[in-house]
Short mmCIF file of C-alpha atoms in Angstrom, two decimals:
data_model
loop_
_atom_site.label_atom_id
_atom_site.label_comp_id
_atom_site.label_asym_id
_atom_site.label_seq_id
_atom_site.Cartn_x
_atom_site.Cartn_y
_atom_site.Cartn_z
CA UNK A 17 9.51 3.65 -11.57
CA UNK A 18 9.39 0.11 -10.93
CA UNK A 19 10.91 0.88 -7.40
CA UNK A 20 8.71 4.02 -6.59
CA UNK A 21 5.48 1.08 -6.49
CA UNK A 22 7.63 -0.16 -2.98
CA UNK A 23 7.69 3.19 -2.14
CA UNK A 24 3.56 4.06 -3.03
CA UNK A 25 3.18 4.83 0.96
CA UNK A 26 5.93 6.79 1.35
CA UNK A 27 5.46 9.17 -2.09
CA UNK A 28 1.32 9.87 -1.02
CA UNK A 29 2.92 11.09 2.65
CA UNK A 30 5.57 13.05 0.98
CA UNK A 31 3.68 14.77 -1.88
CA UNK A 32 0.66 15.71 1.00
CA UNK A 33 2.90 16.64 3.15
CA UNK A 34 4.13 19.19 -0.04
CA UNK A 35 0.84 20.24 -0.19
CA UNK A 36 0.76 20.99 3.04
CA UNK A 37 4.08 23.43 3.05
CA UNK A 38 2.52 25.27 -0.04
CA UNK A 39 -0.71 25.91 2.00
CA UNK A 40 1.12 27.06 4.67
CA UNK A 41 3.44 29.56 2.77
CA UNK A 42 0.21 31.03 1.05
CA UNK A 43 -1.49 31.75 4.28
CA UNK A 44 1.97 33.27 5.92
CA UNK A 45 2.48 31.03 8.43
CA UNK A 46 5.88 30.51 10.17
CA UNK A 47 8.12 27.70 9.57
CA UNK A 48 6.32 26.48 6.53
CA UNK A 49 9.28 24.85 5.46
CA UNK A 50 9.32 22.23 8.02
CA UNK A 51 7.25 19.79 5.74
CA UNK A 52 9.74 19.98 3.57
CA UNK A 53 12.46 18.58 5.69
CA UNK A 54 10.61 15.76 5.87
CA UNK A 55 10.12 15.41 2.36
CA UNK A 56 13.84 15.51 1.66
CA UNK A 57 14.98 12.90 4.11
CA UNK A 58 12.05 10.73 2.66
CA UNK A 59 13.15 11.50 -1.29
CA UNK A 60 17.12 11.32 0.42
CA UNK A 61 16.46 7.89 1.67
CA UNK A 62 14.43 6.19 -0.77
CA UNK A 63 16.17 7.93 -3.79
CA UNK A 64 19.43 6.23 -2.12
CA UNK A 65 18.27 2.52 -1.99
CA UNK A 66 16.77 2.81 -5.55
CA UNK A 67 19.96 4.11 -6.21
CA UNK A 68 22.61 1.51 -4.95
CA UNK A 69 19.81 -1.31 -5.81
CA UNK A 70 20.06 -0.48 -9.55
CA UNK A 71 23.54 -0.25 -9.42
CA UNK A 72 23.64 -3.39 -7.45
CA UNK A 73 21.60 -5.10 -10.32
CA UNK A 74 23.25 -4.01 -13.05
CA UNK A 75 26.72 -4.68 -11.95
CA UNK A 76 25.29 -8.53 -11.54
CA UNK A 77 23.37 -8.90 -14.45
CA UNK A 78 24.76 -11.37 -16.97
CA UNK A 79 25.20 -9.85 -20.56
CA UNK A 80 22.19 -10.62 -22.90
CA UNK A 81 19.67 -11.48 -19.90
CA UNK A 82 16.13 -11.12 -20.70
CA UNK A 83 12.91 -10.58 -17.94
CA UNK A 84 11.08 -13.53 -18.59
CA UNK A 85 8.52 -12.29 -16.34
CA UNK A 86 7.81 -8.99 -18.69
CA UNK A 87 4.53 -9.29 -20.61
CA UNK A 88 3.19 -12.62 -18.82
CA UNK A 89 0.48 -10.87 -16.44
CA UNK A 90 -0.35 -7.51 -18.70
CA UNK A 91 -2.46 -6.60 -22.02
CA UNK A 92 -1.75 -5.28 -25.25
CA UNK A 93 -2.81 -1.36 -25.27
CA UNK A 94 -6.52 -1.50 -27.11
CA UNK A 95 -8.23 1.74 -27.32
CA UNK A 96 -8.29 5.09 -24.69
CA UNK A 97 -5.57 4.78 -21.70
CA UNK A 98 -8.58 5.19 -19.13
CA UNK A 99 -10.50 2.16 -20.61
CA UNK A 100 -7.53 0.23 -19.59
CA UNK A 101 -6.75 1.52 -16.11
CA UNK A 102 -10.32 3.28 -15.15
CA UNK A 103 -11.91 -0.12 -13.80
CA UNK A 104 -8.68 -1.48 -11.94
CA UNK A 105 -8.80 1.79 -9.70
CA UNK A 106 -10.23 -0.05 -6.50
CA UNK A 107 -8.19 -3.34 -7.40
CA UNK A 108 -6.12 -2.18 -4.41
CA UNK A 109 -8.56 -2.29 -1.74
CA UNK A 110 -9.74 -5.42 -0.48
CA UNK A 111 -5.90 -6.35 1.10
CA UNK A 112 -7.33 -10.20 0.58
CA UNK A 113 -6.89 -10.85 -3.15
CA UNK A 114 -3.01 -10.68 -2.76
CA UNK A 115 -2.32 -14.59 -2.05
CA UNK A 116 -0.48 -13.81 1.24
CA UNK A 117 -0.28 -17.53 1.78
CA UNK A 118 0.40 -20.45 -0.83
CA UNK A 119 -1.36 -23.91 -0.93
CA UNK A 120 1.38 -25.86 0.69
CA UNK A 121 1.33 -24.14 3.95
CA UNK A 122 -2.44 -22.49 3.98
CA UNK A 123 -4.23 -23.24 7.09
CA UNK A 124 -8.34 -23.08 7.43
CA UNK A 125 -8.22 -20.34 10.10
CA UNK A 126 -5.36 -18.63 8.32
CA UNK A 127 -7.35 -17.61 5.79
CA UNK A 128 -10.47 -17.13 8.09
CA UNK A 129 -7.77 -14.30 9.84
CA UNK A 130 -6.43 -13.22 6.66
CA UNK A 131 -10.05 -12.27 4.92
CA UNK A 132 -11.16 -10.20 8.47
CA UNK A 133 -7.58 -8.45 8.19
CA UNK A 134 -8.49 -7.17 4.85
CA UNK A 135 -11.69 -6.70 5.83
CA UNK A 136 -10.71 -4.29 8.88
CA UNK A 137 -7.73 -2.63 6.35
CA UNK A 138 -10.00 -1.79 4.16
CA UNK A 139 -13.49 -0.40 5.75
CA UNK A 140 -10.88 1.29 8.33
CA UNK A 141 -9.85 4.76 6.69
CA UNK A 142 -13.62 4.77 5.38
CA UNK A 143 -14.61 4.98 8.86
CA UNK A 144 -12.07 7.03 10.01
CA UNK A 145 -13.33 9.69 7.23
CA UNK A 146 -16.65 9.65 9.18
CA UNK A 147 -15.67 9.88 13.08
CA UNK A 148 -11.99 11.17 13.00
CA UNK A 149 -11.27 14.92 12.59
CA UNK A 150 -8.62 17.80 12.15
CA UNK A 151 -5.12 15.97 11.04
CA UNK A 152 -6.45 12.27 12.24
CA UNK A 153 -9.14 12.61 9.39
CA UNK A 154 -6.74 14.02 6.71
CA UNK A 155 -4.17 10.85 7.17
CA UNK A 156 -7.56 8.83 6.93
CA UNK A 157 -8.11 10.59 3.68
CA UNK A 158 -4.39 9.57 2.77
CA UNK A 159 -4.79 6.04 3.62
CA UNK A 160 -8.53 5.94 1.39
CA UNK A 161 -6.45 7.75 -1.36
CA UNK A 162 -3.53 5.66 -1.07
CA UNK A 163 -5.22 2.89 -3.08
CA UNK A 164 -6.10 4.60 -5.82
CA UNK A 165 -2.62 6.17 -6.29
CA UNK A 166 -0.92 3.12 -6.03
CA UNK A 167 -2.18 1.48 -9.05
CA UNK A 168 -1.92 4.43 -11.09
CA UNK A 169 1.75 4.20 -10.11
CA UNK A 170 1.45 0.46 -10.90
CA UNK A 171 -0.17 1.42 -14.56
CA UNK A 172 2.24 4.03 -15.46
CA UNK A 173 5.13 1.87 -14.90
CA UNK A 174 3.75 -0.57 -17.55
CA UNK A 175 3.16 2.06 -19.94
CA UNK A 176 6.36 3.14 -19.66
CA UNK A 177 8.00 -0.17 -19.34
CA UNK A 178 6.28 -2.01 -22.00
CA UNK A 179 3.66 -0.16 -23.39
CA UNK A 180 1.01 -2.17 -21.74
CA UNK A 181 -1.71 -2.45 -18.89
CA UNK A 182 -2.23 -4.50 -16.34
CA UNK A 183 -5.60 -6.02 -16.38
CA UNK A 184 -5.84 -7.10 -12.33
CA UNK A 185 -3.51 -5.29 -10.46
CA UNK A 186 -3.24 -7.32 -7.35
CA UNK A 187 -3.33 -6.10 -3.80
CA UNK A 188 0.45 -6.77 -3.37
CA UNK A 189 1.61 -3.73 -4.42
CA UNK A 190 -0.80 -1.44 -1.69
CA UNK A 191 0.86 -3.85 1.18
CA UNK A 192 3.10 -0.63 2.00
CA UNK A 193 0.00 1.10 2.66
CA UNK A 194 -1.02 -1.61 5.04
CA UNK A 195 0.72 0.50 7.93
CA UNK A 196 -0.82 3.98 7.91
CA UNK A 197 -4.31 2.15 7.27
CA UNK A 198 -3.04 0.34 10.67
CA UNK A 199 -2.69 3.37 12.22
CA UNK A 200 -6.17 5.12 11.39
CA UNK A 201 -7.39 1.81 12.72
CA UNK A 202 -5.51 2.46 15.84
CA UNK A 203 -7.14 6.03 16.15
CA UNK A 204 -10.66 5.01 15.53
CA UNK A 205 -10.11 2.53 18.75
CA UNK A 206 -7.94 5.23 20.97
CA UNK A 207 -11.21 6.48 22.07
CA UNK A 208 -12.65 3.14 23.66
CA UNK A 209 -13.20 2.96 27.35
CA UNK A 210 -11.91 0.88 29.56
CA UNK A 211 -14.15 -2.09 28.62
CA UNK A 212 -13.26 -2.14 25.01
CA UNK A 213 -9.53 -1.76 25.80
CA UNK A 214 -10.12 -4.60 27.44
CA UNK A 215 -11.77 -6.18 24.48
CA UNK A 216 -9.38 -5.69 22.19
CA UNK A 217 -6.40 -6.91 24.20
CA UNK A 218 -8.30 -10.04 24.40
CA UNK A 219 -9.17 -10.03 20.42
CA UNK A 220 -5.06 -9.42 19.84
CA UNK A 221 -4.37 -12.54 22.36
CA UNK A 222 -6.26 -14.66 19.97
CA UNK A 223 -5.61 -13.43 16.69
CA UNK A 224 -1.78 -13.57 17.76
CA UNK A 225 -2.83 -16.93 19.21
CA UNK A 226 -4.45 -18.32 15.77
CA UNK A 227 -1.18 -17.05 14.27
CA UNK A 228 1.33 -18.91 16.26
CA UNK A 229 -1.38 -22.31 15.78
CA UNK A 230 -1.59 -21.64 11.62
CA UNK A 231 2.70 -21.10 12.14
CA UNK A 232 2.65 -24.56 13.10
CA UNK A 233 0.39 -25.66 10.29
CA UNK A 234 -2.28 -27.05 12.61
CA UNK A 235 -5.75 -27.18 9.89
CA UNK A 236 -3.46 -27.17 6.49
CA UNK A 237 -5.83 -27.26 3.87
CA UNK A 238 -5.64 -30.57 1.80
#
């Protein structure tokens, strides 16, 4: 379980794409298997690393070692499972809370490029619900679900580890997601004309740019 939350992105494709073989073999269609190749090199792959990970980890863990970390950033269980979880739901979105740099090397204009990139991540599938359609809308759909999904993953994991919730469930674990949002970004802009191509190569300059300048730790914050 604790593995599948690396995964979150990769489980939502899979278990639509599921979805989407079951629709297809209830309206007749041909080949509605094919999904499902996909979904078993996906479960193949991932169920592998999980796999020789764990075995890795247990095959180098010294005899009587104890997580420290276990219980530090969670709550005792107090009441009905949904007053625990129900308000952490949207936790994920907002990519910005996650702390992507620390204080010894944060720069002014990194974190001016860090709160727009969070801010583009996450009005993106939103917007892509509204002017994409057909199969560019439904992976918009995945990417505004994605969120959600991933920090009931996150809770159950507790539960199941510890018997606990998490209060704040930061945006680190949805940074798998961070991809396919990408890519409904990507599609919302494919339809630009020749002007705003032009515009956004010039936007990517800078940003990459700004990147290479906060790299260098030119602005570190005091």
């Amino acid at each position: 379980m604790v593995k599948t939350i690396a995964l979150a992105s990769l489980v939502i494709v899979l278990g639509v794409l599921g979805i989407v073989a079951v629709v297809r073999l209830v309206r007749g269609r041909g080949r509605w298997w094919q999904p499902l190749l996909t979904v078993a090199a996906g479960v193949s792959g991932g169920g592998l690393v999980t796999l020789l990970w764990g075995r890795y980890v247990t095959a180098h863990t010294p005899t009587g070692w104890e997580n420290q970390v276990l219980g530090q950033n969670n709550t005792e269980y107090v009441g009905q499972p949904f007053d625990e979880w129900l308000p952490t739901l949207t936790h994920v979105f907002g990519y910005t809370s996650g702390y992507w740099e620390g204080s010894p090397v944060m720069t002014y204009h990194g974190q001016l490029l860090t709160n727009l990139a969070g801010l583009a991540l996450t009005v993106a599938p939103f917007c892509g619900l509204i002017a994409l359609r057909g199969r560019e809308r439904l992976l918009a759909g995945i990417a505004v679900a994605g969120p959600v999904l991933v920090v009931l993953l996150v809770q159950v994991q507790s539960w199941v580890r510890e018997e606990v919730y998490f209060p704040i469930v930061s945006a680190r674990y949805g940074v798998t997601l961070i991809p396919l949002t990408a890519l409904v970004l990507g599609l919302l802009l494919k339809s630009l004309k020749k002007r705003g191509h032009i515009v956004v190569w010039c936007l990517c300059a800078l940003v990459l740019l700004l990147v290479v300048i906060d790299i260098l730790g030119v602005g570190r914050v005091s």
